[in-house]
Coordinates of C-alpha atoms in Angstrom, one line a residue:
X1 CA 0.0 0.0 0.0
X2 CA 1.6 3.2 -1.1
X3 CA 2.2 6.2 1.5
X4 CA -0.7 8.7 2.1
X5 CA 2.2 11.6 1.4
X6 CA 3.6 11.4 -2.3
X7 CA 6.3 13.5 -2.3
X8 CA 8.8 15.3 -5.0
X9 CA 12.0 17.0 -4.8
X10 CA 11.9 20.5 -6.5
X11 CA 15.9 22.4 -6.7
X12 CA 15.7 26.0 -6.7
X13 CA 18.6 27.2 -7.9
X14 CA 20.1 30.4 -9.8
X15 CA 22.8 33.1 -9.3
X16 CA 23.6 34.4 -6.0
X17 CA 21.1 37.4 -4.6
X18 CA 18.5 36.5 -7.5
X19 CA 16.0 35.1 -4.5
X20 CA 16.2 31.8 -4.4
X21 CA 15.4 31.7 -0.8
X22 CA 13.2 34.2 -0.4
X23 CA 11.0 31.8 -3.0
X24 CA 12.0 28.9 -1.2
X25 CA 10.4 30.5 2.3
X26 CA 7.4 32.0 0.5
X27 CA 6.4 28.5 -0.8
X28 CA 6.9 26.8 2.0
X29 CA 4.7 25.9 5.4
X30 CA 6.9 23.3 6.8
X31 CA 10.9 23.8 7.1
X32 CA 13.0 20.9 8.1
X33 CA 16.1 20.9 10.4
X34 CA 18.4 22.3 7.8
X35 CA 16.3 24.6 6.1
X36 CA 17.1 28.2 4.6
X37 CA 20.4 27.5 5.9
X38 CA 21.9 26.5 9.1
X39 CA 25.0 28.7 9.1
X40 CA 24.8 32.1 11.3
X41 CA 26.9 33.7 8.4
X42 CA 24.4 32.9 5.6
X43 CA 21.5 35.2 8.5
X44 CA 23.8 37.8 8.4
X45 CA 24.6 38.4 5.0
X46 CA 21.3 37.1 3.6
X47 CA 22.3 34.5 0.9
X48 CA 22.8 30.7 1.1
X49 CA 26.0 29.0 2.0
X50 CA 24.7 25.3 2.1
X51 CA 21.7 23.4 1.0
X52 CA 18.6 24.3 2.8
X53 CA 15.5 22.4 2.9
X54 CA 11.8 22.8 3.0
X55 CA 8.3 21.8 2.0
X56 CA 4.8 22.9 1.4
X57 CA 1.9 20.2 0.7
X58 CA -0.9 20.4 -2.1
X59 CA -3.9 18.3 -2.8
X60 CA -2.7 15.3 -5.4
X61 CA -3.5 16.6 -8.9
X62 CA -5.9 15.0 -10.9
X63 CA -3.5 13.6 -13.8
X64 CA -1.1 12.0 -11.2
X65 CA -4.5 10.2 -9.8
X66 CA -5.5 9.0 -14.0
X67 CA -2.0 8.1 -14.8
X68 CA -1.0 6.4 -11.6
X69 CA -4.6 4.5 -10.4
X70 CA -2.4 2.6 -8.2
X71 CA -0.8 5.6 -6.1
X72 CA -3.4 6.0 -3.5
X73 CA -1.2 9.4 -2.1
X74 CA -4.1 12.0 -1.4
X75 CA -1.7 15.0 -0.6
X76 CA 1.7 15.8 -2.6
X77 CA 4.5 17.0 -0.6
X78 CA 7.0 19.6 -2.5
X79 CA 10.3 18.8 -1.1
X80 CA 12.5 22.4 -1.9
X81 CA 16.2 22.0 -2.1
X82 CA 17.3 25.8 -2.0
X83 CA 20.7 25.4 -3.7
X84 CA 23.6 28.4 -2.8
X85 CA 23.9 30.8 -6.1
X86 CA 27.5 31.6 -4.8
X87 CA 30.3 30.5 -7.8
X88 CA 32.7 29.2 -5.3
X89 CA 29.7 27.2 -3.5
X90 CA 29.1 25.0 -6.9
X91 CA 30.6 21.7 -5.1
X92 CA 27.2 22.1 -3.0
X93 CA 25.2 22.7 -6.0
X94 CA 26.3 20.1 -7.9
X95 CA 25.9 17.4 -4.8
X96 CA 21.8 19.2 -4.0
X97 CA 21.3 18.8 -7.4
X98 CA 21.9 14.9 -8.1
X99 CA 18.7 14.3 -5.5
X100 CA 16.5 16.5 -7.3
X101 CA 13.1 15.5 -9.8
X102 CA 12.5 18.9 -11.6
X103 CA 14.8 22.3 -11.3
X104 CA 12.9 25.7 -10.8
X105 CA 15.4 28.1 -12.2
X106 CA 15.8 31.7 -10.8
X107 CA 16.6 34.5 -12.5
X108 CA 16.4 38.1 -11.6
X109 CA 14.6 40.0 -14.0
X110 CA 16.6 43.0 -13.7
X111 CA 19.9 41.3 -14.5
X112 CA 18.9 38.4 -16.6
X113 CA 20.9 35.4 -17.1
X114 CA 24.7 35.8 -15.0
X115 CA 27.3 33.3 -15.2
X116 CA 26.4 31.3 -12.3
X117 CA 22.8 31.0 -14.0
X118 CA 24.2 29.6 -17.2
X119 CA 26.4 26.9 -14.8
X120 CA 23.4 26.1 -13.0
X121 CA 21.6 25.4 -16.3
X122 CA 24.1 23.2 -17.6
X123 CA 23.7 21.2 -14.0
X124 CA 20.3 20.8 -14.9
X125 CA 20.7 19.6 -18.3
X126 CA 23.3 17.0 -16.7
X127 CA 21.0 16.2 -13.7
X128 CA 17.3 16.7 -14.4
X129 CA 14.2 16.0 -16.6
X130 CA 12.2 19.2 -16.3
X131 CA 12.7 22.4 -15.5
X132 CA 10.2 25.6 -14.8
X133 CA 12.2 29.4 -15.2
X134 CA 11.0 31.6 -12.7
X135 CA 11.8 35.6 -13.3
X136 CA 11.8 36.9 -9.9
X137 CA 12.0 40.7 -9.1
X138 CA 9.2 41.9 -11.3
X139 CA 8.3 44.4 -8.3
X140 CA 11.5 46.6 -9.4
X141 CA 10.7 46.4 -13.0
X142 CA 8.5 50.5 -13.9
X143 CA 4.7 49.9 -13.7
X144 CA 4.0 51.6 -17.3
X145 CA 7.1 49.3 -19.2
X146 CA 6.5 46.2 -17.0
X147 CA 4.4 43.6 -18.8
X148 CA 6.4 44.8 -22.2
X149 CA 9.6 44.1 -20.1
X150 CA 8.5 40.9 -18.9
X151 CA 7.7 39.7 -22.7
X152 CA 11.1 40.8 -23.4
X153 CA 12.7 38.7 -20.8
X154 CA 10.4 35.8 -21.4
X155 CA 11.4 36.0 -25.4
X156 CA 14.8 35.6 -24.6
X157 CA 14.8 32.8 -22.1
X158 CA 13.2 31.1 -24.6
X159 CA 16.0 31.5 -27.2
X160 CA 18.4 30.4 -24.7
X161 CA 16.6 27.5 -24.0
X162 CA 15.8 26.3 -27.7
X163 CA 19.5 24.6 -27.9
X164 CA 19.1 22.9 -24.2
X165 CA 16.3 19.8 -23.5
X166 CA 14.5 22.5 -21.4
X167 CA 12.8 23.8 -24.8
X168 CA 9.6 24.8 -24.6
X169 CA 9.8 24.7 -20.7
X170 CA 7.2 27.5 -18.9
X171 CA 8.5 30.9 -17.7
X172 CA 6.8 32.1 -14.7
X173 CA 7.2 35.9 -13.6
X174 CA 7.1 36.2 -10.3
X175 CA 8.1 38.8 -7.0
X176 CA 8.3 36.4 -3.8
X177 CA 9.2 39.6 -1.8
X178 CA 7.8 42.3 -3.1
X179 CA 10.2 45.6 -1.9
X180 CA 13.1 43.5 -1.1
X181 CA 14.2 43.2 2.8
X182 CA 12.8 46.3 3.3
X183 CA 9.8 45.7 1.8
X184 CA 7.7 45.1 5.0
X185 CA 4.9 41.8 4.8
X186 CA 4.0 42.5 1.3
X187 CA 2.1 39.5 -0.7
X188 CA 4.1 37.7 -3.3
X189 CA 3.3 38.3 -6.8
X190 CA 2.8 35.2 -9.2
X191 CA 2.9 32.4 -6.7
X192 CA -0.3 30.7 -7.3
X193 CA 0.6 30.6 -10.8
X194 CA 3.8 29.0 -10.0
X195 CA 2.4 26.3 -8.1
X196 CA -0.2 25.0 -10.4
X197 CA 2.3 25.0 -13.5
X198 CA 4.3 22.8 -11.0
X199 CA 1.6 20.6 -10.2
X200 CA 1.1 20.4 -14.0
X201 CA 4.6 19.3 -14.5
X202 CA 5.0 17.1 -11.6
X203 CA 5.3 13.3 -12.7
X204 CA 5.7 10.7 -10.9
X205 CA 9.7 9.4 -10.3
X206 CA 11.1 5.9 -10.7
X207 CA 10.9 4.9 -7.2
X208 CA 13.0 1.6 -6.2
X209 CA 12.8 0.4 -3.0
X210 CA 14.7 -3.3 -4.9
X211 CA 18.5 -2.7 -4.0
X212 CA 20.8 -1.4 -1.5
X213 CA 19.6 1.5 0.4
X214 CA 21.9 4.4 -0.2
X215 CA 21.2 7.7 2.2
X216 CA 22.5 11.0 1.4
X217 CA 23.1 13.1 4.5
X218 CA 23.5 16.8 4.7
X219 CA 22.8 17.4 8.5
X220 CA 23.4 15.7 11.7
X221 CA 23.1 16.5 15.2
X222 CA 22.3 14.7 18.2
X223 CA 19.3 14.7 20.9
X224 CA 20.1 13.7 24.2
X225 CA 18.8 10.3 25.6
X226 CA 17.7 9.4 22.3
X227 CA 20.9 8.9 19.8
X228 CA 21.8 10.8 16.4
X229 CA 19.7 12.3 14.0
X230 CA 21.0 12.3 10.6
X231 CA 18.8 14.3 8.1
X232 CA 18.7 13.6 4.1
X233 CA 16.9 12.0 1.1
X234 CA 16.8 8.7 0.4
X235 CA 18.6 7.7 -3.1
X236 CA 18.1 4.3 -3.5
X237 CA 16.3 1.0 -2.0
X238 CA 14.5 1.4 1.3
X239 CA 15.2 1.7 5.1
X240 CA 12.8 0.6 7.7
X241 CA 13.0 0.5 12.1
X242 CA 15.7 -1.7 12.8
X243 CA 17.7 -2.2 10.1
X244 CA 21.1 -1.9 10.5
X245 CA 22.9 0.8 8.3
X246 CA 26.5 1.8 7.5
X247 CA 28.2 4.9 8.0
X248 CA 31.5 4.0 5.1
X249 CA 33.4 7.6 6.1
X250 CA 33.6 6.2 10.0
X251 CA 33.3 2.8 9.4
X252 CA 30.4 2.1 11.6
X253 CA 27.0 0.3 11.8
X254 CA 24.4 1.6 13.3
X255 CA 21.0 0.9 14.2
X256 CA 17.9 3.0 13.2
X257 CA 15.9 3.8 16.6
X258 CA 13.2 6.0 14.7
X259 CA 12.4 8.0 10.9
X260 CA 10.1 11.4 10.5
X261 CA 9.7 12.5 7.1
X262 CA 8.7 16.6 8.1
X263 CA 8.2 16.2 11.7
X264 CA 5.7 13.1 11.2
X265 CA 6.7 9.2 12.5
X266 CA 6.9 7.2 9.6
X267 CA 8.1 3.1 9.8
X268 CA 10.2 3.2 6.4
X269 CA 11.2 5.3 3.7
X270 CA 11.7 4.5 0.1
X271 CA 13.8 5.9 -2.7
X272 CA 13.1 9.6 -3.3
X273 CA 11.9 10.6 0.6
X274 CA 13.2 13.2 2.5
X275 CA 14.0 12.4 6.1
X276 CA 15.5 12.7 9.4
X277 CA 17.0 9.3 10.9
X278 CA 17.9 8.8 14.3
X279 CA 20.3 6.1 15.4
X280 CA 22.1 5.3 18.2
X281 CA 24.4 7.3 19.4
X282 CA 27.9 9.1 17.8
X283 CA 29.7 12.4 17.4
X284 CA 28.0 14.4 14.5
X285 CA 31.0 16.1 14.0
X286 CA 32.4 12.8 12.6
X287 CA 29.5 13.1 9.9
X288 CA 28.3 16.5 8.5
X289 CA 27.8 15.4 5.1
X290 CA 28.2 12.2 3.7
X291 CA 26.4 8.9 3.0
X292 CA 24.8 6.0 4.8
X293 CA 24.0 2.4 3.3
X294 CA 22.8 -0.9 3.7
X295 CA 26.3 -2.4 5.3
X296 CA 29.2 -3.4 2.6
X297 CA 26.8 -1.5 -0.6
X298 CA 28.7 1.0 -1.4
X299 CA 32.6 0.7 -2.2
X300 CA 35.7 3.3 -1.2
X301 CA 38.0 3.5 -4.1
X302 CA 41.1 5.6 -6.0
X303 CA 40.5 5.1 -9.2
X304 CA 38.1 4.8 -11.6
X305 CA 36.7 4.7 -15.5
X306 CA 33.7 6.9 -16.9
X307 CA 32.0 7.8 -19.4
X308 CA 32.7 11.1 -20.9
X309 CA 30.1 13.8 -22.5
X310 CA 31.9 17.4 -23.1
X311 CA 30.0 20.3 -22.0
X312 CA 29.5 22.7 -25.2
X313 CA 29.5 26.0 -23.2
X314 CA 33.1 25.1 -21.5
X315 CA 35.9 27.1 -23.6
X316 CA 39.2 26.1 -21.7
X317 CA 41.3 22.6 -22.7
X318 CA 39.6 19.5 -21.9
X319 CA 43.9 17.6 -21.8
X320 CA 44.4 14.4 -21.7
X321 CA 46.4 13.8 -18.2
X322 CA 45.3 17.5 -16.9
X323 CA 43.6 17.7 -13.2
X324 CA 40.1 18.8 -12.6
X325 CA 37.9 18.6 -9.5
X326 CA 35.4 15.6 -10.1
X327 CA 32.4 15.2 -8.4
X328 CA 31.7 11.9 -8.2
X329 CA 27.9 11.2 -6.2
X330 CA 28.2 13.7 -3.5
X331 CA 32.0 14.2 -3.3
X332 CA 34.5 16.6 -4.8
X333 CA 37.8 15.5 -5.0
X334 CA 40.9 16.5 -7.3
X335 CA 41.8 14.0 -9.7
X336 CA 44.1 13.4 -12.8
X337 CA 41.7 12.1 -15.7
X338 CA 43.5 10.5 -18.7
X339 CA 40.8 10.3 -22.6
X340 CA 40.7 7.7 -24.5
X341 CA 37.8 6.7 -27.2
X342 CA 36.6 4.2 -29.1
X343 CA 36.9 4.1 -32.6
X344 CA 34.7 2.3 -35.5
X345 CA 38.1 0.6 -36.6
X346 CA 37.9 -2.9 -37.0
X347 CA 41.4 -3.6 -36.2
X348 CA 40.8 -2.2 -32.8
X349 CA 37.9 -3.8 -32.0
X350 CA 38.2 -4.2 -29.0
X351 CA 40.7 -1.5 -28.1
X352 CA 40.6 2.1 -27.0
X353 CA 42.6 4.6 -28.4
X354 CA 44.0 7.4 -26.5
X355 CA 45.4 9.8 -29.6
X356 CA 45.2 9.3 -33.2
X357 CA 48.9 9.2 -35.3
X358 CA 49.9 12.8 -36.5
X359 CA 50.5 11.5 -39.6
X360 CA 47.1 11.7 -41.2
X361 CA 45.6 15.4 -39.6
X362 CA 42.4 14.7 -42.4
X363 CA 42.1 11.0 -41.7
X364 CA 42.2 11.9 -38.0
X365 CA 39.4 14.6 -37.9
X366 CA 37.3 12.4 -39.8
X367 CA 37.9 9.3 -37.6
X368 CA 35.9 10.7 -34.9
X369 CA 35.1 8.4 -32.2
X370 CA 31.8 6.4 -31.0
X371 CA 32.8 7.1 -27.3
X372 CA 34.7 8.8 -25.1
X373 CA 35.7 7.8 -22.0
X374 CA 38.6 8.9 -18.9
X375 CA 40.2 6.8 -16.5
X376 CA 40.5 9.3 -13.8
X377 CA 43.1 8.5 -10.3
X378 CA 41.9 10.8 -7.6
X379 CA 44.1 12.6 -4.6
X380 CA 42.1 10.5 -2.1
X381 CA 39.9 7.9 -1.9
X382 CA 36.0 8.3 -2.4
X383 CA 33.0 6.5 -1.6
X384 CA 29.8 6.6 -3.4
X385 CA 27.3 4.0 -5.6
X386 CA 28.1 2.1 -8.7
X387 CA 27.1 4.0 -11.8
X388 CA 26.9 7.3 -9.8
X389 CA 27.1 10.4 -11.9
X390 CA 30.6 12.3 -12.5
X391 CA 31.4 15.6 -13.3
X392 CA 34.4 17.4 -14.5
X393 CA 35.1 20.7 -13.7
X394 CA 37.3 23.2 -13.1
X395 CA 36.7 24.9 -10.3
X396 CA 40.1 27.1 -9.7
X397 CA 38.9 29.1 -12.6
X398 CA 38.7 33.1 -11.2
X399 CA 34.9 33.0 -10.3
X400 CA 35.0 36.5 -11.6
X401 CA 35.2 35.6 -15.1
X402 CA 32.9 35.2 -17.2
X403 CA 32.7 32.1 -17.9
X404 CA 31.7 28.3 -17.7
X405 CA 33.8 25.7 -15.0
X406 CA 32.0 23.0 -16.0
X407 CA 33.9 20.8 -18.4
X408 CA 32.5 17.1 -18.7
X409 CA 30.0 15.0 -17.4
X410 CA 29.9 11.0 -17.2
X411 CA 28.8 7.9 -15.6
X412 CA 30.9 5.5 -14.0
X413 CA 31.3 2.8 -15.0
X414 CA 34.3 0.9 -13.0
X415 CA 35.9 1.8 -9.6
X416 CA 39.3 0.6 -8.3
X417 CA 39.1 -0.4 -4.8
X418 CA 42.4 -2.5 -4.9
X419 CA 45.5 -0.1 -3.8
X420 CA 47.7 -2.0 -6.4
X421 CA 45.0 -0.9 -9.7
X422 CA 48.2 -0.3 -11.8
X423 CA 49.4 -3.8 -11.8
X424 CA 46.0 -6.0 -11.0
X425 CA 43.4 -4.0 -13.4
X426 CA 44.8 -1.5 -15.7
X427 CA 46.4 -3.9 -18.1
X428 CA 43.0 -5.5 -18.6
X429 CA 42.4 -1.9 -20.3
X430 CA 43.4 -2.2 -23.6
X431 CA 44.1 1.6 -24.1
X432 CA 46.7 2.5 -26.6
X433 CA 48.6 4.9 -28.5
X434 CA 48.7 5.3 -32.1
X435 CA 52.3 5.9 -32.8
X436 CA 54.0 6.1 -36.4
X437 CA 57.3 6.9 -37.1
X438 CA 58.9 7.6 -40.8
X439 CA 62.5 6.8 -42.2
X440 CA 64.1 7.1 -45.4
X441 CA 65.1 4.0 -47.9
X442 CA 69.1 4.7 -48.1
X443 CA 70.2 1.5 -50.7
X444 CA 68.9 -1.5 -51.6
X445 CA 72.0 -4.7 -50.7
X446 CA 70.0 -7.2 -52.5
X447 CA 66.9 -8.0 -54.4
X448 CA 65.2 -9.1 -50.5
X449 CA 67.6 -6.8 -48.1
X450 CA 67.0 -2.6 -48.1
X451 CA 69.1 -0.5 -45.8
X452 CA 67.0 2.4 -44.3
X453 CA 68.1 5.4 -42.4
X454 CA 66.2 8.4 -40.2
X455 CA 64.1 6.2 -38.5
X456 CA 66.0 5.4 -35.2
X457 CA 68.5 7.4 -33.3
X458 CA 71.6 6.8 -32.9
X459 CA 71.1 5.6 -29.2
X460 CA 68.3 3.9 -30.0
X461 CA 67.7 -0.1 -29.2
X462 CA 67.0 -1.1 -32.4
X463 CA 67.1 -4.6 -31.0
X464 CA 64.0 -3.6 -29.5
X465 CA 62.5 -3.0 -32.8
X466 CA 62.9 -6.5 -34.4
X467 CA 60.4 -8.2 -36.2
X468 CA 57.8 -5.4 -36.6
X469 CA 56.1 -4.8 -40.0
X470 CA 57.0 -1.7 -42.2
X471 CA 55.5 -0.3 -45.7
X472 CA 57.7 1.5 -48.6
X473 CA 55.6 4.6 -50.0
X474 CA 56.7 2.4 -53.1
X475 CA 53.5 -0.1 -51.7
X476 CA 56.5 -2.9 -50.7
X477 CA 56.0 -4.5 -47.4
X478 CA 58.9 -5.6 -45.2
X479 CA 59.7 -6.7 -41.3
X480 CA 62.9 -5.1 -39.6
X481 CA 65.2 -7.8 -39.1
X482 CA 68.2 -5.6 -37.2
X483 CA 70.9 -2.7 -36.9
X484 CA 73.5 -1.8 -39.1
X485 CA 76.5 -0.2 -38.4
X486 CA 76.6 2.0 -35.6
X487 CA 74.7 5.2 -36.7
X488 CA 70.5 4.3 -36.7
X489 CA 70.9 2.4 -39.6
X490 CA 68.9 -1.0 -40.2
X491 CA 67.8 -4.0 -41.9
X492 CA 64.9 -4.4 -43.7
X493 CA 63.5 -8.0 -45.3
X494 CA 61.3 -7.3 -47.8
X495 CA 60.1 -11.7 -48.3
X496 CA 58.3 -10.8 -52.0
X497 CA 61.1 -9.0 -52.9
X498 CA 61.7 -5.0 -54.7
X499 CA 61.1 -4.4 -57.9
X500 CA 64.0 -4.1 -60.5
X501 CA 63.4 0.0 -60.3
X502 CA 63.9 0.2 -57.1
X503 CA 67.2 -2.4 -57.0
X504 CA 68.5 0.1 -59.8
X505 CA 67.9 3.0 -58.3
X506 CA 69.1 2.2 -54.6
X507 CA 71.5 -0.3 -55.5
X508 CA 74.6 1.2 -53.8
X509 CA 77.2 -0.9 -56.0
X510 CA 79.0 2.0 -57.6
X511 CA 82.3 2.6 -55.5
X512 CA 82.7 5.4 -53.2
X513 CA 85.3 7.8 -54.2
X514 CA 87.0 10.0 -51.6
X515 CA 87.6 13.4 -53.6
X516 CA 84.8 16.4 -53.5
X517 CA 83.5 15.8 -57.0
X518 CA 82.7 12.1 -56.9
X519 CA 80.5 13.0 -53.6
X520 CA 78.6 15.8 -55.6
X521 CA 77.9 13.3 -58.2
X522 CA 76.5 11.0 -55.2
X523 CA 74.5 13.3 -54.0
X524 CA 73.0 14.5 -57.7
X525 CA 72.5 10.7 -58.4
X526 CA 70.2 10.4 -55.2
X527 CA 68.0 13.7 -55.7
X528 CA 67.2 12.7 -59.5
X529 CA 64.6 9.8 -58.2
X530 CA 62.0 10.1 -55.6
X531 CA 62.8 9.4 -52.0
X532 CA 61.0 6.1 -50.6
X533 CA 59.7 6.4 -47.5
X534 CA 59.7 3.6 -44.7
X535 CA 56.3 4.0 -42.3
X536 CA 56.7 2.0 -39.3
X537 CA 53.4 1.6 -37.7
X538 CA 52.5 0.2 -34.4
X539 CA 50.1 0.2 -31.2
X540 CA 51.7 1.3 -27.1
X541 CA 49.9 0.2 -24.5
X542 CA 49.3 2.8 -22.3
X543 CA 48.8 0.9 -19.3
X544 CA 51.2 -2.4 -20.0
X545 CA 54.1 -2.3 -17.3
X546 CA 56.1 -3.7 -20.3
X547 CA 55.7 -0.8 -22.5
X548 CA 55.6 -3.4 -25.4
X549 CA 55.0 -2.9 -29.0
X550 CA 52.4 -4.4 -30.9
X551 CA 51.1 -4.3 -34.2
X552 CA 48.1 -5.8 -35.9

């Protein structure tokens, strides 16, 4: 039997001072333990400095009841996640946005769409279904230009939003505090507008309770005589009284002594709910933020592999072995993230390549490939879910500018949780390098035997280099069978044999002479045929302890 309360997780978020929270407050009867903001600082100077939460209740609208005959919820709980609009404050963003269903963006009229609005769009794109833009402020707009102002505004959000999946979405102009601080008790312009085009738009979330149950906390304090309350949403599976869960950053169980959901006893809660869990007893302090699961559900780990999806609006180098803070689940850690991709190349089927050859530009811009992917080896350890969400960004970037930190965005797909991932799983990642080197054809010794030059140096192992495959510009195919002489020179087999051109051309059997004029007449007899090249193509595996080469 499903819950009398259905409930649905709304984000407000946009730019810092464009009233998120004043929206957040205006919309809500019921506040939970971390709402608007615990910090004292964030009182004082009137913005957000961590995620605050909320919630206001509305009768269940009539298409949830059609679509969904078997939810027998009578009230729908709005669950606000007021997200801080502050640049450097994006970690928090990022990690309050992950648990949200649809994404209320807030823009001030006045100033339109600021940086930190365009990086909060881009989160929602990466995070979230739906979105509704609110344009908040409409108070300060003048009375006699304000309805052609709004039009305006509402015309251009709506360009903006024709290249994202939020096209089409519904713009809202609202003022939730009319006046601003000093604006005495004045009613709120637009709300009930607001609320039914979010009761329109509110669907009904896939809601597991199969699986581990995976809690994300974002407060925790304790009550005396009764244990430690640990307030969050619920991401996965479901928790009842009880159970036994696992606190990974402490490595702790604990038992659950009691749930509220808003200040009401509840017996479980399911994917999706907000909460406040008590168990038995610790010091919060050891857990502000964080996660809890069903014991040994969630894995701690240094390394792992994603998927990769670049963000179009990010204008700085996305390089191959660069650092960037990834946020993997709820955690922001710096990491060192290495490309690769895989290419429709059926000699590498089931390879990854990490950079095309340089020999080809034209061949390598049209070789473009099916996916990318990073292996990324973060400065310390993190713990979240299989297949969690990972973003790339590049949060060192002056917040000042004008500009987009958010680079990539990815699934992952593989975690490392052995210490020794270098030697025990990388090599099982067939990820290689392209490499191809050219040389010149210097004489031909016999009708099977060339001697090249220019493709080693001198201190190079040519030893090394025996036995791999090389092809003449001439179309001849030969294997490198050793050194010659002491300068880079080597052997080439060629087992069909050159042709008779290239055996008169190159065939070395005039006698060198040691005055000026019989060198010149070298030298002129070698410029007055085309050079042939040698191309010596092969595969390094980036991650092979041996460093070996290896051809197809």
């Amino acid at each position: 039997m499903a819950a009398l309360m259905f409930n649905f997780n709304v984000g407000v978020l946009g730019h810092v001072d464009s009233g998120k929270t004043s929206l957040s407050k205006v919309l809500s009867t019921t506040a939970s333990t971390a709402c608007f903001d615990k910090n004292p600082q964030s009182k004082e100077r009137g913005i957000t400095l961590d995620l605050g939460f909320s919630s206001f209740t509305v009768d269940m609208p009539d298409h949830l009841c059609s679509e969904y005959p078997d939810l027998t919820a009578s009230k729908l709980q709005y669950t606000l996640v007021d997200c801080p609009g502050h640049a450097s404050l994006i970690r928090t963003i990022i990690g309050g946005a992950q648990i949200i269903d649809l994404m209320i963006l807030v823009i001030d009229i006045v100033k339109g769409m600021q940086t930190q609005t365009a990086e909060c769009l881009v989160i929602g794109e990466i995070t979230c279904p739906k979105m509704i833009v609110v344009l908040n402020k409409v108070d300060l707009l003048p009375p006699d230009k304000k309805e052609a102002m709004i039009e305006k505004m509402k015309k251009r959000m709506q360009k903006t939003m024709e290249t994202t999946k939020f096209a089409g979405c519904p713009i809202i102009p609202v003022a939730a505090r009319p006046g601003g601080p000093e604006g005495g008790e004045s009613d709120a312009i637009g709300l009930t507008d607001l609320i039914e085009t979010l009761k329109t738009h509110t669907y009904r979330p896939k809601r597991n309770p199969e699986g581990p149950f995976i809690f994300s906390v974002d407060h925790c304090f304790s009550i005396r005589g009764q244990g430690t309350v640990m307030t969050g949403t619920a991401l996965s599976g479901k928790a009842v009284i009880n159970d036994t869960v696992e606190i990974p950053s402490m490595n702790v169980n604990k038992k659950i002594k009691s749930i509220q959901m808003f200040k009401q006893p509840t017996d479980k809660i399911v994917q999706g709910d907000r909460a406040g869990v008590c168990v038995t007893q610790f010091d919060p302090k050891q857990l502000e933020r964080g996660l809890v699961c069903t014991p040994g559900s969630l894995p701690t780990f240094g390394a792992g592999i994603m998927t990769v999806s670049n963000i179009p609006y990010y204008k700085g180098a996305i390089n191959s072995k660069a650092k960037f803070h990834i946020t993997t689940g709820h955690e922001t850690v710096m990491a060192k993230v290495t490309f690769f991709g895989l290419y429709e190349d059926p000699n590498s089927k089931d390879n990854f390549i990490t950079n095309t050859a340089q020999k080809d530009q034209a061949e390598a811009q049209q070789r473009l490939p099916i996916k990318q992917y990073a292996f990324i080896e973060y400065e310390k350890p993190v713990t979240c879910p299989h297949n969690s969400l990972v973003i790339g960004s590049k949060l060192d970037t002056d917040i000042h500018a004008n500009m987009c930190r958010i680079a990539f965005h990815g699934q992952l797909l593989e975690c490392f949780t052995d210490s020794k991932y270098l030697v025990n799983n990388l090599p099982k990642l067939k990820v290689y390098k392209t490499k191809v080197r050219e040389g010149l054809v210097e004489r031909c010794q016999d009708e099977y035997t060339l001697i090249g030059k220019n493709l080693f140096k001198k201190e190079t192992n040519i030893q090394s280099f025996v036995g791999l495959k090389v092809t003449l510009s001439s179309g001849e195919k030969g294997v490198i069978e050793g050194g010659f002489g002491q300068s880079g020179k080597f052997k080439i087999r060629i087992p069909d044999g050159v042709s008779k051109e290239i055996q008169q051309k190159y065939s070395g059997t005039k006698k060198k002479n040691k005055n000026k004029d019989s060198e010149a007449n070298q030298d002129e007899q070698q410029t007055d045929h085309e050079p042939i090249k040698i191309f010596l193509t092969f595969k390094r595996y980036v991650f092979d302890p041996e460093k070996k080469m290896k051809q197809s």
